[in-house]
Amino acid sequence: MKSYSDCYGCSLCLLSCPVWLQRRDVRFSAQGYAKAMQHGADADAMAKVLPACIQCGACDVLCPEKIGLTAWIGEEVQKAQPAGVVRDGYVADCFDLSCAPAVRQGLRVDDLYIIDACVFHSNHAKRVGHYESLRQHTGCSMNLDLNRMAIPTGIGSLSVRLQCFDVRKQIEWLMQGRSVQRIIVENPADQALLAEMTGKPVLHVSELIEYELNRSSTKDA
């Protein structure tokens, strides 16, 4: 299994890294972590930079060496934290919900659909086509960048809890230039802050499905 020693510094992991986009400092990136460890640094020596990673998984997809960066960084982050600090927990996979016919029927051109970045990137090759099809069929906008990576909000991550990542700045960047009337999210943790910052209704994908099913049953009655 490949590790940080296999990183040769191609910088592809920077392309969709939200921490790099905020800080513009290579030390706060998978490449920076790998190069530091190649030169003898350990988790304690990198205690100020490691927690900035929000574990979104985009670098795993972009890395040509397929190093498995997210898992490795997660282990190093945990080593660098004081006892009792809990790393990011399990997030439900809502991919099957996104495949429901009611989602395809209910999404509108003025909706923003926010894919959960972590679970999407963990199975990117099998899922990116589905989301592209959903976007093209409905006309909605999505949090996909030019590399077809999901732009994460960072909400709920250990990095945010440790105040190492500016989640409000991330959401402002995500929403910049978008004209939407409604936001649909896969991760319920995204709902409250997105609603507060945008003033738009924010529905979980399960709520969109329920709304569409109720609307259909009312129409048929």
mmCIF file of N, CA and C in Angstrom, residues 13 16-20 29-30 51-62 68-74 88 115-124 149-160:
data_model
loop_
_atom_site.group_PDB
_atom_site.id
_atom_site.type_symbol
_atom_site.label_atom_id
_atom_site.label_comp_id
_atom_site.label_asym_id
_atom_site.label_seq_id
_atom_site.Cartn_x
_atom_site.Cartn_y
_atom_site.Cartn_z
ATOM 1 N N CYS A 13 -3.156 17.467 -6.154
ATOM 2 C CA CYS A 13 -4.049 17.463 -4.994
ATOM 3 C C CYS A 13 -4.477 18.875 -4.592
ATOM 4 N N SER A 16 -8.362 20.927 -6.118
ATOM 5 C CA SER A 16 -9.693 20.998 -5.509
ATOM 6 C C SER A 16 -9.636 21.051 -3.991
ATOM 7 N N CYS A 17 -8.468 21.343 -3.438
ATOM 8 C CA CYS A 17 -8.312 21.356 -1.978
ATOM 9 C C CYS A 17 -8.888 22.649 -1.392
ATOM 10 N N PRO A 18 -9.940 22.572 -0.579
ATOM 11 C CA PRO A 18 -10.538 23.790 -0.021
ATOM 12 C C PRO A 18 -9.610 24.539 0.927
ATOM 13 N N VAL A 19 -8.738 23.811 1.605
ATOM 14 C CA VAL A 19 -7.810 24.466 2.529
ATOM 15 C C VAL A 19 -6.758 25.260 1.743
ATOM 16 N N TRP A 20 -6.262 24.674 0.680
ATOM 17 C CA TRP A 20 -5.321 25.392 -0.185
ATOM 18 C C TRP A 20 -5.977 26.642 -0.766
ATOM 19 N N SER A 29 -1.667 21.331 3.020
ATOM 20 C CA SER A 29 -2.173 20.512 1.911
ATOM 21 C C SER A 29 -1.614 19.107 2.042
ATOM 22 N N ALA A 30 -2.218 18.180 1.327
ATOM 23 C CA ALA A 30 -1.722 16.801 1.353
ATOM 24 C C ALA A 30 -0.277 16.741 0.876
ATOM 25 N N PRO A 51 -4.474 19.825 11.468
ATOM 26 C CA PRO A 51 -5.913 19.935 11.736
ATOM 27 C C PRO A 51 -6.676 20.794 10.732
ATOM 28 N N ALA A 52 -5.983 21.503 9.852
ATOM 29 C CA ALA A 52 -6.680 22.329 8.864
ATOM 30 C C ALA A 52 -7.410 21.486 7.822
ATOM 31 N N CYS A 53 -6.952 20.259 7.603
ATOM 32 C CA CYS A 53 -7.574 19.385 6.602
ATOM 33 C C CYS A 53 -8.990 19.023 7.034
ATOM 34 N N ILE A 54 -9.973 19.230 6.141
ATOM 35 C CA ILE A 54 -11.364 18.926 6.496
ATOM 36 C C ILE A 54 -11.780 17.524 6.063
ATOM 37 N N GLN A 55 -10.825 16.733 5.552
ATOM 38 C CA GLN A 55 -11.088 15.324 5.216
ATOM 39 C C GLN A 55 -12.186 15.164 4.164
ATOM 40 N N CYS A 56 -12.173 16.004 3.143
ATOM 41 C CA CYS A 56 -13.228 15.932 2.115
ATOM 42 C C CYS A 56 -12.986 14.829 1.098
ATOM 43 N N GLY A 57 -11.741 14.377 0.957
ATOM 44 C CA GLY A 57 -11.441 13.249 0.079
ATOM 45 C C GLY A 57 -11.138 13.589 -1.366
ATOM 46 N N ALA A 58 -11.175 14.864 -1.746
ATOM 47 C CA ALA A 58 -10.911 15.220 -3.144
ATOM 48 C C ALA A 58 -9.504 14.818 -3.572
ATOM 49 N N CYS A 59 -8.547 14.944 -2.675
ATOM 50 C CA CYS A 59 -7.161 14.616 -3.020
ATOM 51 C C CYS A 59 -6.986 13.132 -3.326
ATOM 52 N N ASP A 60 -7.813 12.274 -2.727
ATOM 53 C CA ASP A 60 -7.739 10.841 -3.017
ATOM 54 C C ASP A 60 -8.049 10.572 -4.483
ATOM 55 N N VAL A 61 -9.019 11.299 -5.018
ATOM 56 C CA VAL A 61 -9.436 11.103 -6.410
ATOM 57 C C VAL A 61 -8.390 11.661 -7.369
ATOM 58 N N LEU A 62 -7.814 12.802 -7.030
ATOM 59 C CA LEU A 62 -6.894 13.492 -7.931
ATOM 60 C C LEU A 62 -5.477 12.928 -7.908
ATOM 61 N N GLY A 68 -4.067 7.248 -1.086
ATOM 62 C CA GLY A 68 -5.026 7.103 0.009
ATOM 63 C C GLY A 68 -4.763 8.168 1.057
ATOM 64 N N LEU A 69 -4.743 9.405 0.586
ATOM 65 C CA LEU A 69 -4.301 10.522 1.413
ATOM 66 C C LEU A 69 -5.220 10.810 2.589
ATOM 67 N N THR A 70 -6.534 10.713 2.376
ATOM 68 C CA THR A 70 -7.465 11.086 3.438
ATOM 69 C C THR A 70 -7.304 10.203 4.666
ATOM 70 N N ALA A 71 -7.212 8.895 4.455
ATOM 71 C CA ALA A 71 -7.056 7.971 5.583
ATOM 72 C C ALA A 71 -5.741 8.224 6.312
ATOM 73 N N TRP A 72 -4.682 8.429 5.538
ATOM 74 C CA TRP A 72 -3.374 8.678 6.149
ATOM 75 C C TRP A 72 -3.375 9.988 6.932
ATOM 76 N N ILE A 73 -3.914 11.053 6.339
ATOM 77 C CA ILE A 73 -3.954 12.344 7.034
ATOM 78 C C ILE A 73 -4.805 12.241 8.289
ATOM 79 N N GLY A 74 -5.940 11.524 8.202
ATOM 80 C CA GLY A 74 -6.804 11.348 9.371
ATOM 81 C C GLY A 74 -6.074 10.703 10.535
ATOM 82 N N ASP A 88 -13.674 13.238 12.974
ATOM 83 C CA ASP A 88 -14.966 13.285 12.306
ATOM 84 C C ASP A 88 -15.649 11.927 12.353
ATOM 85 N N ILE A 115 -24.016 18.072 -3.039
ATOM 86 C CA ILE A 115 -23.565 16.692 -2.843
ATOM 87 C C ILE A 115 -22.682 16.641 -1.604
ATOM 88 N N ASP A 116 -22.833 15.589 -0.800
ATOM 89 C CA ASP A 116 -21.935 15.427 0.343
ATOM 90 C C ASP A 116 -20.563 15.000 -0.171
ATOM 91 N N ALA A 117 -19.583 15.855 -0.003
ATOM 92 C CA ALA A 117 -18.279 15.651 -0.627
ATOM 93 C C ALA A 117 -17.581 14.381 -0.157
ATOM 94 N N CYS A 118 -17.619 14.109 1.131
ATOM 95 C CA CYS A 118 -16.859 12.979 1.675
ATOM 96 C C CYS A 118 -17.310 11.655 1.081
ATOM 97 N N VAL A 119 -18.617 11.398 1.110
ATOM 98 C CA VAL A 119 -19.105 10.113 0.606
ATOM 99 C C VAL A 119 -19.020 10.062 -0.919
ATOM 100 N N PHE A 120 -19.163 11.195 -1.579
ATOM 101 C CA PHE A 120 -19.047 11.238 -3.039
ATOM 102 C C PHE A 120 -17.634 10.892 -3.483
ATOM 103 N N HIS A 121 -16.656 11.511 -2.885
ATOM 104 C CA HIS A 121 -15.274 11.268 -3.297
ATOM 105 C C HIS A 121 -14.812 9.853 -2.974
ATOM 106 N N SER A 122 -15.419 9.222 -1.971
ATOM 107 C CA SER A 122 -15.019 7.858 -1.617
ATOM 108 C C SER A 122 -15.446 6.845 -2.674
ATOM 109 N N ASN A 123 -16.362 7.229 -3.561
ATOM 110 C CA ASN A 123 -16.810 6.345 -4.644
ATOM 111 C C ASN A 123 -17.023 7.169 -5.914
ATOM 112 N N HIS A 124 -16.072 8.034 -6.194
ATOM 113 C CA HIS A 124 -16.223 9.054 -7.233
ATOM 114 C C HIS A 124 -16.487 8.468 -8.617
ATOM 115 N N MET A 149 -15.072 17.503 -8.908
ATOM 116 C CA MET A 149 -14.989 17.229 -7.483
ATOM 117 C C MET A 149 -16.097 18.022 -6.795
ATOM 118 N N ALA A 150 -16.637 17.480 -5.707
ATOM 119 C CA ALA A 150 -17.680 18.192 -4.965
ATOM 120 C C ALA A 150 -17.033 19.216 -4.034
ATOM 121 N N ILE A 151 -17.446 20.463 -4.160
ATOM 122 C CA ILE A 151 -16.944 21.512 -3.272
ATOM 123 C C ILE A 151 -17.587 21.314 -1.901
ATOM 124 N N PRO A 152 -16.809 21.036 -0.864
ATOM 125 C CA PRO A 152 -17.390 20.763 0.454
ATOM 126 C C PRO A 152 -17.738 22.045 1.200
ATOM 127 N N THR A 153 -18.672 21.938 2.124
ATOM 128 C CA THR A 153 -18.950 23.074 3.013
ATOM 129 C C THR A 153 -17.976 23.078 4.188
ATOM 130 N N GLY A 154 -17.547 21.897 4.600
ATOM 131 C CA GLY A 154 -16.676 21.786 5.772
ATOM 132 C C GLY A 154 -17.430 21.748 7.083
ATOM 133 N N ILE A 155 -18.744 21.976 7.030
ATOM 134 C CA ILE A 155 -19.555 22.021 8.252
ATOM 135 C C ILE A 155 -19.481 20.684 8.984
ATOM 136 N N GLY A 156 -19.254 20.753 10.290
ATOM 137 C CA GLY A 156 -19.230 19.553 11.110
ATOM 138 C C GLY A 156 -17.891 18.853 11.191
ATOM 139 N N SER A 157 -16.907 19.300 10.426
ATOM 140 C CA SER A 157 -15.604 18.630 10.445
ATOM 141 C C SER A 157 -14.813 19.002 11.696
ATOM 142 N N LEU A 158 -13.880 18.146 12.050
ATOM 143 C CA LEU A 158 -13.003 18.411 13.190
ATOM 144 C C LEU A 158 -12.237 19.711 12.979
ATOM 145 N N SER A 159 -11.836 19.971 11.752
ATOM 146 C CA SER A 159 -11.098 21.189 11.438
ATOM 147 C C SER A 159 -11.875 22.441 11.830
ATOM 148 N N VAL A 160 -13.182 22.420 11.570
ATOM 149 C CA VAL A 160 -14.020 23.569 11.929
ATOM 150 C C VAL A 160 -14.162 23.665 13.438
#
